[in-house]
Tab-separated table of C-alpha atoms and ligand atoms in Angstrom:
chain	number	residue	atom	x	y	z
E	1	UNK	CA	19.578	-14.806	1.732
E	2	UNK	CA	15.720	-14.677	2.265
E	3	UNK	CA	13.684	-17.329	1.556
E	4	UNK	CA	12.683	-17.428	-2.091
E	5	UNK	CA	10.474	-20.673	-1.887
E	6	UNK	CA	7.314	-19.234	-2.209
E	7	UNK	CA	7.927	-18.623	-5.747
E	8	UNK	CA	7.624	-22.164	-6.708
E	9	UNK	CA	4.156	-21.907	-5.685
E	10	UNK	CA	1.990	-22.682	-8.308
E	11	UNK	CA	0.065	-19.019	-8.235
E	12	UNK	CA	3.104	-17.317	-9.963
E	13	UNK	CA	3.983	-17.764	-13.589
E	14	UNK	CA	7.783	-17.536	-15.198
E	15	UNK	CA	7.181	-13.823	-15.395
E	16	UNK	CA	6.697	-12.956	-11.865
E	17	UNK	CA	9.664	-14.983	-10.636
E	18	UNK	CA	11.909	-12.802	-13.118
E	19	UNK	CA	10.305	-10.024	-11.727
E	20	UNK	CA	11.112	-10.964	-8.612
E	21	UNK	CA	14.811	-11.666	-9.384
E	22	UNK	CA	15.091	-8.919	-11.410
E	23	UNK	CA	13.970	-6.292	-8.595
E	24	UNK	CA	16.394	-8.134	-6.256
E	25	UNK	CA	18.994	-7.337	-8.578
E	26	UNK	CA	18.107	-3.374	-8.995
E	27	UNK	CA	17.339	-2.889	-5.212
E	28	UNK	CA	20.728	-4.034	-3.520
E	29	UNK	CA	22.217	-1.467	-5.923
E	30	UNK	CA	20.221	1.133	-5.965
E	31	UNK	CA	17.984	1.530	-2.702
E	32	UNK	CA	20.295	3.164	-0.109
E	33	UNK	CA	20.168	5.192	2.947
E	34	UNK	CA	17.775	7.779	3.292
E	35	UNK	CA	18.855	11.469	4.683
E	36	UNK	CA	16.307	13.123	7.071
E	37	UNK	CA	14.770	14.870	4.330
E	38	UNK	CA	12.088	12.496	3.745
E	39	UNK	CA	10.058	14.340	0.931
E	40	UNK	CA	13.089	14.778	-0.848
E	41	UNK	CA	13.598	10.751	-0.656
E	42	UNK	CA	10.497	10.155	-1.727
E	43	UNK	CA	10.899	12.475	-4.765
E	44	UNK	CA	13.960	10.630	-5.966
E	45	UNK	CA	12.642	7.484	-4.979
E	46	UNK	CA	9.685	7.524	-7.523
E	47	UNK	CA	11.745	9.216	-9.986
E	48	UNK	CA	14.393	6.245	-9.375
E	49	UNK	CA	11.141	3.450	-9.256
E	50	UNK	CA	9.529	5.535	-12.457
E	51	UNK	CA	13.205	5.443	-14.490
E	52	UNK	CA	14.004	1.711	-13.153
E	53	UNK	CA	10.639	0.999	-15.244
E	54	UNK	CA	9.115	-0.725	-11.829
E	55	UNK	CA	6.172	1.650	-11.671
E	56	UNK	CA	4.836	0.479	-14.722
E	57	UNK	CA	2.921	-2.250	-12.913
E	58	UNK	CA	1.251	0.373	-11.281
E	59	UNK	CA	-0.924	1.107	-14.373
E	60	UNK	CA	-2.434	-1.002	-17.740
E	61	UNK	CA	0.054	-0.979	-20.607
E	62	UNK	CA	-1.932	1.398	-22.830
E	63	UNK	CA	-1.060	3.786	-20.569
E	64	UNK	CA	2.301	3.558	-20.277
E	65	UNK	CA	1.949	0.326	-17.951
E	66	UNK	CA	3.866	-2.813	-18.566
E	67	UNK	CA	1.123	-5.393	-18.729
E	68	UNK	CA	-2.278	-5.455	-20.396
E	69	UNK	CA	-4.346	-4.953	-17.029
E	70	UNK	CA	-2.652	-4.290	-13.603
E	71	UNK	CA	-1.567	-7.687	-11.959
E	72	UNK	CA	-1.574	-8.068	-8.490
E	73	UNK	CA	0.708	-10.810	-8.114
E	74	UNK	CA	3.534	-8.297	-9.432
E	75	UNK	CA	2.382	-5.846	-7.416
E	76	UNK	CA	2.450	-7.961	-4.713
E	77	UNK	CA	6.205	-9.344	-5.334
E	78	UNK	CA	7.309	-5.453	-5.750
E	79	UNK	CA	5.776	-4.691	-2.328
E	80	UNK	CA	7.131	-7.935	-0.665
E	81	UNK	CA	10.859	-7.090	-2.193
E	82	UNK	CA	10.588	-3.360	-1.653
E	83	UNK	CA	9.476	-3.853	1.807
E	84	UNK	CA	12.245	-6.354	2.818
E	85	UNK	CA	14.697	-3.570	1.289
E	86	UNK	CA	13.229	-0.254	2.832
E	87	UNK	CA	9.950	0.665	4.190
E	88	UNK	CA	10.038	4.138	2.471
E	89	UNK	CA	10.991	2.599	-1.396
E	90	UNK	CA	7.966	-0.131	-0.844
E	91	UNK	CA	5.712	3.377	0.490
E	92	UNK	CA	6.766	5.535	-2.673
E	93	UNK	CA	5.819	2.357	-5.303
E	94	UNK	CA	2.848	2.006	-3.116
E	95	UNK	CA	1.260	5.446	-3.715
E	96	UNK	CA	1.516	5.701	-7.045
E	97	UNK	CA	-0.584	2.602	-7.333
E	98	UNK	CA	-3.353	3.599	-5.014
E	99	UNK	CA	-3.442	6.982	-5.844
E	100	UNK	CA	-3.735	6.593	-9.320
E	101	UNK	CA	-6.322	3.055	-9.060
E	102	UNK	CA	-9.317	4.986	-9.283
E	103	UNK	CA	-8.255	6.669	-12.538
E	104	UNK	CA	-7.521	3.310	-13.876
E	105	UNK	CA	-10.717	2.029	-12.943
E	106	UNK	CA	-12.923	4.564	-13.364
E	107	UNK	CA	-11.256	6.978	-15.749
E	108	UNK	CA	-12.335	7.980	-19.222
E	109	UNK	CA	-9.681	8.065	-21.919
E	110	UNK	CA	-8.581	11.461	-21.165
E	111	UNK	CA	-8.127	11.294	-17.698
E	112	UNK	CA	-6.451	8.024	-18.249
E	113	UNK	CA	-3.973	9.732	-21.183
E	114	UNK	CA	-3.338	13.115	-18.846
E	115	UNK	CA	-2.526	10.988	-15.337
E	116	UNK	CA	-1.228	7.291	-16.567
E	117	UNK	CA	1.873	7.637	-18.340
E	118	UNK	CA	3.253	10.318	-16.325
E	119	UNK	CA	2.898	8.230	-12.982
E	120	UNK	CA	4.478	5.131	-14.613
E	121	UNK	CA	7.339	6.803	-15.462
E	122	UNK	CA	7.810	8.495	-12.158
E	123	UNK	CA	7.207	11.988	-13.686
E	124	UNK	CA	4.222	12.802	-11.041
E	125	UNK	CA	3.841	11.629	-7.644
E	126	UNK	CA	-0.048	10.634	-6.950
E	127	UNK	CA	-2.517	10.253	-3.574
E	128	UNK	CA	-5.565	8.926	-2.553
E	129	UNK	CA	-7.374	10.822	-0.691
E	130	UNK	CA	-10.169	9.372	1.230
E	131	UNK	CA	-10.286	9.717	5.025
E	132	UNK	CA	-11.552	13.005	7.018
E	133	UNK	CA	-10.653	13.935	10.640
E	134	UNK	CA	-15.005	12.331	11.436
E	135	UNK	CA	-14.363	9.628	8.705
E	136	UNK	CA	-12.010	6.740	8.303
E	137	UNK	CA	-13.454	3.724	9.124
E	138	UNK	CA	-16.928	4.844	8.040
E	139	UNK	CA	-16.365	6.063	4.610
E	140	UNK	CA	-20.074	6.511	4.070
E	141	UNK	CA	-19.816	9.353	6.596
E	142	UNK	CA	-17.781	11.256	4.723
E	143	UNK	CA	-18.436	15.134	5.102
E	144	UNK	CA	-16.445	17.023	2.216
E	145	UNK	CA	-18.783	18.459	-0.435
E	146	UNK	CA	-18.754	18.533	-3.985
E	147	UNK	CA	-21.491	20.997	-5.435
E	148	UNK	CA	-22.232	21.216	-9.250
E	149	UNK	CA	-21.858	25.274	-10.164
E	150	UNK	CA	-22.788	24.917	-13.972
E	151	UNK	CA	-19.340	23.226	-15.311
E	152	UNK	CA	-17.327	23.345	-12.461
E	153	UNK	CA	-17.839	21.370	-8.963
E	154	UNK	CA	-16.577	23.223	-5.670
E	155	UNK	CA	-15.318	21.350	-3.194
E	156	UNK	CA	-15.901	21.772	0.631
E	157	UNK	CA	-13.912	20.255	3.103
E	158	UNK	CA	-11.103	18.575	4.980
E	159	UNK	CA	-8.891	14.964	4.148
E	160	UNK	CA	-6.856	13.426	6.603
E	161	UNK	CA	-4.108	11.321	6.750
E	162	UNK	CA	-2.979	11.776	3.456
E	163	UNK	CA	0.362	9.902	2.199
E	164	UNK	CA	1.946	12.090	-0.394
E	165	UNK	CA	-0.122	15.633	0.980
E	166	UNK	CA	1.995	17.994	0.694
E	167	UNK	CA	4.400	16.383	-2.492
E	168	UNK	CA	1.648	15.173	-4.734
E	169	UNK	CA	1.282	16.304	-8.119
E	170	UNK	CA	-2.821	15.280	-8.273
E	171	UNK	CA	-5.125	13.524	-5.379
E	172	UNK	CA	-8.237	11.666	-5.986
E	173	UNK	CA	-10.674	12.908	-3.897
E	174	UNK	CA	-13.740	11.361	-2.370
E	175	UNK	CA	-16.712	13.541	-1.181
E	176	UNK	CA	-20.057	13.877	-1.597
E	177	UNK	CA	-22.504	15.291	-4.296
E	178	UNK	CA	-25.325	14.558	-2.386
E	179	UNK	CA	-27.380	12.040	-5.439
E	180	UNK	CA	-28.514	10.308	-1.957
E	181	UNK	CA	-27.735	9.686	1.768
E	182	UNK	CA	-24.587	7.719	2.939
E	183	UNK	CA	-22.739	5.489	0.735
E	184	UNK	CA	-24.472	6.249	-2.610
E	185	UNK	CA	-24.059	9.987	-2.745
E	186	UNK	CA	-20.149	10.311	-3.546
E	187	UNK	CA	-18.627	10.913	-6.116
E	188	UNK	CA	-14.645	10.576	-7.047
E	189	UNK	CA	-12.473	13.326	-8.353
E	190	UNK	CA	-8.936	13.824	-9.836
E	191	UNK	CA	-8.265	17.097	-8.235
E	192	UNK	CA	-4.073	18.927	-9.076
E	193	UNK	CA	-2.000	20.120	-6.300
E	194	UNK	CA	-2.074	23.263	-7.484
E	195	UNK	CA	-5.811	23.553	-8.167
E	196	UNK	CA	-6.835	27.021	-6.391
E	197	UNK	CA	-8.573	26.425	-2.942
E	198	UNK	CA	-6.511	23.353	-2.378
E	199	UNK	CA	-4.194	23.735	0.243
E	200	UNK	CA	-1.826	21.628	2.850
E	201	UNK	CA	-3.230	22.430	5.978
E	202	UNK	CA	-1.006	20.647	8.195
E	203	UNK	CA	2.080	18.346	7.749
E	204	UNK	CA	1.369	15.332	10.278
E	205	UNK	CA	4.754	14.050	12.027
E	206	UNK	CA	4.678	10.371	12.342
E	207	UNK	CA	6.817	7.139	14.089
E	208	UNK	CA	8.144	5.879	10.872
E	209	UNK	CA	8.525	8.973	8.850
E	210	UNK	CA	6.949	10.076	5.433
E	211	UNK	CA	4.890	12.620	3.322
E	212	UNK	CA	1.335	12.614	5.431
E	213	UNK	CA	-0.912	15.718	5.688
E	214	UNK	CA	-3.968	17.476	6.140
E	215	UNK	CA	-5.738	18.963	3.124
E	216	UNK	CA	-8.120	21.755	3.286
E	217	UNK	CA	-10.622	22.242	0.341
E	218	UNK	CA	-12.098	25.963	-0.128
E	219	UNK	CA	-13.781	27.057	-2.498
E	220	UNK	CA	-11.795	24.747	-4.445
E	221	UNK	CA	-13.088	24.606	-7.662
E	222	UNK	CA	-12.817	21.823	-10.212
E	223	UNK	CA	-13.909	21.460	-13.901
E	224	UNK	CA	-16.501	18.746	-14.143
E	225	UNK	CA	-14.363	16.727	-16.312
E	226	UNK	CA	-12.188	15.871	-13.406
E	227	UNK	CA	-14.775	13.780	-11.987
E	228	UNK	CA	-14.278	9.848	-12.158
E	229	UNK	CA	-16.696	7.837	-13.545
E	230	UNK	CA	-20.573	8.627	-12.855
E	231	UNK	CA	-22.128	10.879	-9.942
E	232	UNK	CA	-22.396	8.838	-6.456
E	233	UNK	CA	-20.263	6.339	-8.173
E	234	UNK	CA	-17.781	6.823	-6.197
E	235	UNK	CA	-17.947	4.850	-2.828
E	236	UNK	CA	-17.550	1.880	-5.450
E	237	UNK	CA	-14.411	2.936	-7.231
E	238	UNK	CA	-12.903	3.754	-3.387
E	239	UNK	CA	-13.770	0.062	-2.270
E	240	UNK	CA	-12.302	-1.123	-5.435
E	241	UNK	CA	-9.571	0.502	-5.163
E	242	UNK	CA	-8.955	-0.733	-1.944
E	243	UNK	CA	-9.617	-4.726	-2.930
E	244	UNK	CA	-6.478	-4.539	-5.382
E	245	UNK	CA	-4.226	-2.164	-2.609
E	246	UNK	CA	-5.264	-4.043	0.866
E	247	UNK	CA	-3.757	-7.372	-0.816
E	248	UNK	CA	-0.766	-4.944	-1.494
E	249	UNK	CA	-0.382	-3.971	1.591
E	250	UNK	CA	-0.260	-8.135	3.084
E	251	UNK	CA	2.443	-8.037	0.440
E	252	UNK	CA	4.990	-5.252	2.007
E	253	UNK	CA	3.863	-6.560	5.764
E	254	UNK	CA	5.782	-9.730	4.634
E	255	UNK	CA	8.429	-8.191	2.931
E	256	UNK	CA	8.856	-6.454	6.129
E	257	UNK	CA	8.621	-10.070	8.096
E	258	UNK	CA	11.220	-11.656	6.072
E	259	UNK	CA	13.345	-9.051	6.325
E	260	UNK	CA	12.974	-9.286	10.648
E	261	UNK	CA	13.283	-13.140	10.268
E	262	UNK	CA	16.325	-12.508	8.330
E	263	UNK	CA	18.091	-10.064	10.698
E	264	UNK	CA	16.846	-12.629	13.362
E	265	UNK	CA	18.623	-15.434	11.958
E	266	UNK	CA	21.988	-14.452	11.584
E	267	UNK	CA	21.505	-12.670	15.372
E	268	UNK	CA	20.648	-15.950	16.946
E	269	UNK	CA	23.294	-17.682	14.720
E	270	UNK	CA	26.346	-15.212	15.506
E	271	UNK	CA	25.125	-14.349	19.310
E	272	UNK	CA	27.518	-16.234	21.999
E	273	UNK	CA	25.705	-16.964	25.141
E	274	UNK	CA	26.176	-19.525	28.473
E	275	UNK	CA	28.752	-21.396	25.904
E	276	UNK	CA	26.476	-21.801	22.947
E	277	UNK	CA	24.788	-19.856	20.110
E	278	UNK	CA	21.329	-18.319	20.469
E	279	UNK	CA	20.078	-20.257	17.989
E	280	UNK	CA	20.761	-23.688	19.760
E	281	UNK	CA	18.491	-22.708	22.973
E	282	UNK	CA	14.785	-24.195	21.891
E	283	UNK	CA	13.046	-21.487	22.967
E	284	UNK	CA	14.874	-19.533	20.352
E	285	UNK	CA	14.090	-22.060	17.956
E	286	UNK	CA	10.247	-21.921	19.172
E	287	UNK	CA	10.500	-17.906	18.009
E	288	UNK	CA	12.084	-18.879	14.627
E	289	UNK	CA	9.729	-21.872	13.830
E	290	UNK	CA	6.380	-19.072	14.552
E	291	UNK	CA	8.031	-16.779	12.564
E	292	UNK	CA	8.459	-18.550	9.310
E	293	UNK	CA	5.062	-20.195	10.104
E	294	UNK	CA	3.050	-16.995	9.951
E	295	UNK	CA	5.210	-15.886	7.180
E	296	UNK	CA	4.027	-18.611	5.083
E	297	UNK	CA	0.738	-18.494	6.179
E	298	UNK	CA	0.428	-14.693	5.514
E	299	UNK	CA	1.907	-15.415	2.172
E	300	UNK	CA	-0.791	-18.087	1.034
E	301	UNK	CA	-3.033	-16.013	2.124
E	302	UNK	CA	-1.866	-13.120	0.281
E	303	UNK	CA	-0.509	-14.538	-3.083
E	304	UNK	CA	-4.102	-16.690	-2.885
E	305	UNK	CA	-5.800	-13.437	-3.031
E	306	UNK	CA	-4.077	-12.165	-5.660
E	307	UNK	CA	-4.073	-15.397	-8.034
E	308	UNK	CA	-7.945	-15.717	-7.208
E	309	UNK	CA	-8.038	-11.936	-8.770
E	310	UNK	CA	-5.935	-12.166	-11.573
E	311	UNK	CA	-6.683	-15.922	-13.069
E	312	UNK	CA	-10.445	-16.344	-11.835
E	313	UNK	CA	-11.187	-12.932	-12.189
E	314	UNK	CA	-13.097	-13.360	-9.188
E	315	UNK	CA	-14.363	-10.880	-6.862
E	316	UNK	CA	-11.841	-10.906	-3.814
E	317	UNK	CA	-13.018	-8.313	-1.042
E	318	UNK	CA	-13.303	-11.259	1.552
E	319	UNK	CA	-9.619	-12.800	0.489
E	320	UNK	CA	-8.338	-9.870	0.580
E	321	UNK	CA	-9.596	-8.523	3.428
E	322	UNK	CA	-8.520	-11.754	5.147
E	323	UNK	CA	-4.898	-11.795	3.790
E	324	UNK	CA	-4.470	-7.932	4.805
E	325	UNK	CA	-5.770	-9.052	8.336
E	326	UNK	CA	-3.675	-11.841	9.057
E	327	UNK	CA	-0.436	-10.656	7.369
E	328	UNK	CA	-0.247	-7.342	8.839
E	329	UNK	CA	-1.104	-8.657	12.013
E	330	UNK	CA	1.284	-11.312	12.101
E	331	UNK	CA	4.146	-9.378	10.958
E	332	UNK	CA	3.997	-7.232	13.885
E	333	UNK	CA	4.386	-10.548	16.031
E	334	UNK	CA	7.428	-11.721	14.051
E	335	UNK	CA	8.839	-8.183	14.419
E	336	UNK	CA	8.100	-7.742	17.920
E	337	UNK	CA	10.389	-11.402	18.207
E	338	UNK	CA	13.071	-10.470	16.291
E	339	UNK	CA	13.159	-6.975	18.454
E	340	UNK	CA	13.556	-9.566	21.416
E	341	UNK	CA	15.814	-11.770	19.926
E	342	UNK	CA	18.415	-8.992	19.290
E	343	UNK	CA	17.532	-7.890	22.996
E	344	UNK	CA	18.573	-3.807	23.734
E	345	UNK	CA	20.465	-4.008	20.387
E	346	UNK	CA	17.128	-4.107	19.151
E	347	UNK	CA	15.974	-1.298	20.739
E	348	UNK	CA	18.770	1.300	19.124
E	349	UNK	CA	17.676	3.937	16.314
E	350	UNK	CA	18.524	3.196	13.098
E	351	UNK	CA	19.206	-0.923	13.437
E	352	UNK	CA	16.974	-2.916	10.839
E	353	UNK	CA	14.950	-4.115	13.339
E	354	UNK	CA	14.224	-0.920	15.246
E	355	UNK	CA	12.978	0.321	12.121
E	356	UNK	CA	10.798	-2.404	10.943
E	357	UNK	CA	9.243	-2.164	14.676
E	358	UNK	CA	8.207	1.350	13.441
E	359	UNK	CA	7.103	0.666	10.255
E	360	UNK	CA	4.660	-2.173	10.511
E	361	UNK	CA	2.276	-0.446	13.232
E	362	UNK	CA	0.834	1.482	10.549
E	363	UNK	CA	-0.110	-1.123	8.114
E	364	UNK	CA	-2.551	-2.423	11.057
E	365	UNK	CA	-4.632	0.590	10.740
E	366	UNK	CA	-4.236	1.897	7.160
E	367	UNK	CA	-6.332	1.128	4.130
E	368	UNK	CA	-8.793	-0.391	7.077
E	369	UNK	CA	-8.121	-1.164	9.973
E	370	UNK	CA	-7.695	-4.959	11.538
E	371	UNK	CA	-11.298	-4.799	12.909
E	372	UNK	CA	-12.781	-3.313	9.506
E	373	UNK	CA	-11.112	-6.310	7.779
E	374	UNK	CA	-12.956	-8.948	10.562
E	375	UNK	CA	-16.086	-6.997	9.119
E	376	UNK	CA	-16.098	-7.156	5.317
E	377	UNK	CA	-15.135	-11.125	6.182
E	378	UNK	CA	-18.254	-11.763	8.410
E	379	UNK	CA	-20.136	-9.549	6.256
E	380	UNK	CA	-18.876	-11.359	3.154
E	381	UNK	CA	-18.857	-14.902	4.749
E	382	UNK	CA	-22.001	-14.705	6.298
E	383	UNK	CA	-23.845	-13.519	2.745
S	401	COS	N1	-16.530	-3.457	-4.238
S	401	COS	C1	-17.571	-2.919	-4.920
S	401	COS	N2	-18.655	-2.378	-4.293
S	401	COS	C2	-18.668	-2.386	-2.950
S	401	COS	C3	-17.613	-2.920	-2.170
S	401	COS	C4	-16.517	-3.488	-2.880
S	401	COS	N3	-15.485	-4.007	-2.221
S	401	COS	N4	-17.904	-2.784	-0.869
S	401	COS	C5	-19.113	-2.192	-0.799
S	401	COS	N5	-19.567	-1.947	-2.065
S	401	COS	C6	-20.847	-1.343	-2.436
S	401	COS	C7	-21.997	-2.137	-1.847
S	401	COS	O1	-22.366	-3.191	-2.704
S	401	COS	C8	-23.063	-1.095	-1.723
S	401	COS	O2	-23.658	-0.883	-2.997
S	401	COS	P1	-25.271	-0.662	-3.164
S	401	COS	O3	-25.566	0.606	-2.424
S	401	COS	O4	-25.453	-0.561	-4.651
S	401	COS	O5	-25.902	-1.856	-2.542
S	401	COS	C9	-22.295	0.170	-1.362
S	401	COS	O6	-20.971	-0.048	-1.863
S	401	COS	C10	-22.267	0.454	0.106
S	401	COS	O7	-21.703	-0.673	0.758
S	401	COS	P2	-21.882	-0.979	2.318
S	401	COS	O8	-23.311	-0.783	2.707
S	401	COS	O9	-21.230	-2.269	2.610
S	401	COS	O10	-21.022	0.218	2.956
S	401	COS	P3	-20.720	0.605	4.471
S	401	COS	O11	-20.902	2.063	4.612
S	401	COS	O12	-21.456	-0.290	5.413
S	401	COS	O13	-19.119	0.395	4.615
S	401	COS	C11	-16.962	-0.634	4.999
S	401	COS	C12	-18.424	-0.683	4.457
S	401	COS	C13	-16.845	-0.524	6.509
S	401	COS	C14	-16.450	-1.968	4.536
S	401	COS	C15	-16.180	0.528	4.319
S	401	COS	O14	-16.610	1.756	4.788
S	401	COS	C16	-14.663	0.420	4.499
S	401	COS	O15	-13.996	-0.325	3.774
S	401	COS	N6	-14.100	1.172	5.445
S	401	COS	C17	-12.664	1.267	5.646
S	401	COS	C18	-12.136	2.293	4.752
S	401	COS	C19	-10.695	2.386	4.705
S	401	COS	O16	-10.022	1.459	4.280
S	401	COS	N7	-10.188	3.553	5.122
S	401	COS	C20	-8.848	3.844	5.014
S	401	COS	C21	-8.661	4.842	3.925
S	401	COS	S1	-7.362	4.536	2.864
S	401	COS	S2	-5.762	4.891	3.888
């Protein structure tokens, strides 16, 4: 049983530790192994998510959402508990919150009405799509066009590293209308898969598989009431999107440490070695004792993030940044232990830990990178 603990914390409310109980409840029945099809898991996983009624916190209530204003701390505790069940459920919750945040916060009511209600209920699957093969870190430098042609705007271009390219239903899109230079010349699209012009122009294989591709924009051409929010407001929307996801993605980094320190535990408990248990050696017990300590400290940092957000309203780009930093970070570190603790077991395809040794590389670079996150906090403390 993982530890619980944190919930007594006093950033969560009665609600979120139902929540949390509640998902427990509905995962250990109905999350179970993937086949190698992992499109087709990641269909009926947000169809599953989307019936369950867990999506729902992935969008404001008059939309088909389950609270007045998206929560983080819920988000958070469905990441965490997601994660610690399968990387690929926690990924297909994920996605339908980040590729759908800039409609909720910068979407007029008709955008909101077409997109909202059908991604909470797990009726279309949503991306974000941001990055180009010349831009990740540097957003501003972003190359795909967006020209106004009397109603319409045709886009130009390429996106990279897509989650959900290739079994979306719609993508936000980022590029540039060209208002002015850099940062304050991009605007933010809701663009549909099967928009003419828009096409997959390569799947991208990865270490811990799922939906990632290439998309090519040509001549792709988009009414003008598609766009989100006002022209060249759209570097904004993308970094605000990414203050609510980054905490999001501290959140499944944990889930995926508890889950390690779990697996870890009953290895070091049950393993027989020179006449005694792994767990009685100390410098077992040194590997346990970091482990739960970066846990916890990833999870302050997190769930402080997210409290800071929701109660104080406050702007959190430098907590957030911080807890995505430290948790992802650390969570490779506990993983990379537990791999060592179950020695070549750990090593095998398909055991728990082998997996999570997969899946957490990934969270160090996505939704920016470790060394963008030491960045926005310099940038942010030193202001
Ligand atoms: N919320 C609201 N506005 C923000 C913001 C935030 N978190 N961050 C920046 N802005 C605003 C700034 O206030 C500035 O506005 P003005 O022009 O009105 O002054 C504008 O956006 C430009 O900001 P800045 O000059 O800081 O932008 P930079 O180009 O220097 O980029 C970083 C900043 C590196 C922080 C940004 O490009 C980034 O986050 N990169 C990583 C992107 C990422 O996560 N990629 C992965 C894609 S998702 S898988």
């Amino acid at each position: 049983m993982s530890d619980k603990s944190y919930l007594d914390w006093p950033f969560f409310e009665d609600a979120h530790r139902t929540l949390e109980r509640e998902l427990e409840v509905w995962a250990s029945k109905h999350i179970t192994p993937h086949g190698t099809d992992t499109d087709a898991a990641c269909r009926t996983l947000v169809r599953d998510l989307g019936r369950a009624g867990w999506l729902k916190y992935c969008v404001p209530a008059a939309y088909g959402g389950a609270l007045e204003q998206i929560d983080l701390r819920s988000l958070c505790i469905l990441r965490e508990t997601l994660g610690r069940h399968d990387g690929l459920a926690d990924f297909s919750f994920a996605m339908q919150g980040l590729g759908s945040g800039a409609i909720s916060i910068a979407g007029n009511e008709a955008q909101k009405r077409r997109y909202l209600p059908r991604v909470a209920a797990g009726e279309a699957i949503a991306a974000f799509a941001l990055s180009e093969p010349d831009s990740g870190s540097d957003v501003a430098a972003m190359a795909t066009s967006a020209r106004l042609e009397g109603d319409e705007y045709v886009l130009e271009g390429e996106k990279t590293w897509i989650s959900n390219g290739g079994i979306a239903d719609f993508y936000c899109v980022f590029a540039r209308t060209g208002e002015a230079p850099g940062a304050r010349g991009i605007s933010a699209f809701v663009v549909d898969a099967d928009t003419p012009g828009l096409e997959i122009a390569k799947r991208i294989d990865v270490i811990a598989p799922h939906p990632l591709a290439t998309l090519a924009f040509r001549n792709c051409r988009v009414p003008a009431a598609q766009r989100l929010g006002d022209p060249a407001g759209g570097f904004k929307v993308a970094m605000q999107t990414l203050d609510i996801f980054r905490a999001s993605v501290a959140a499944a980094a944990i889930g995926f440490a508890r889950r390690a320190l779990d697996e870890a535990m009953a290895r070091a408990k049950s393993r027989k070695m020179f006449g005694q248990v792994l767990a009685d050696f100390q410098l077992t017990q040194a590997a346990i004792a970091d482990m739960a300590t970066g846990i916890d400290s990833s999870a302050l940092l997190t769930y402080r993030a997210a409290w800071l957000r929701d109660v104080k309203r406050a702007k959190t780009t430098r907590e957030t940044a911080m807890a995505k930093m430290v948790a992802t970070e650390t969570s490779q570190q506990v993983i990379d232990r537990a791999v060592q603790i179950f020695g070549g077991l750990g090593v095998v395809s398909g055991q728990p830990v082998e997996k999570l040794y997969r899946e957490i590389r990934s969270l160090r670079i996505y939704e920016g990178a470790t060394e963008v996150q030491k960045l926005i906090i310099a940038r942010e403390t030193l202001k």
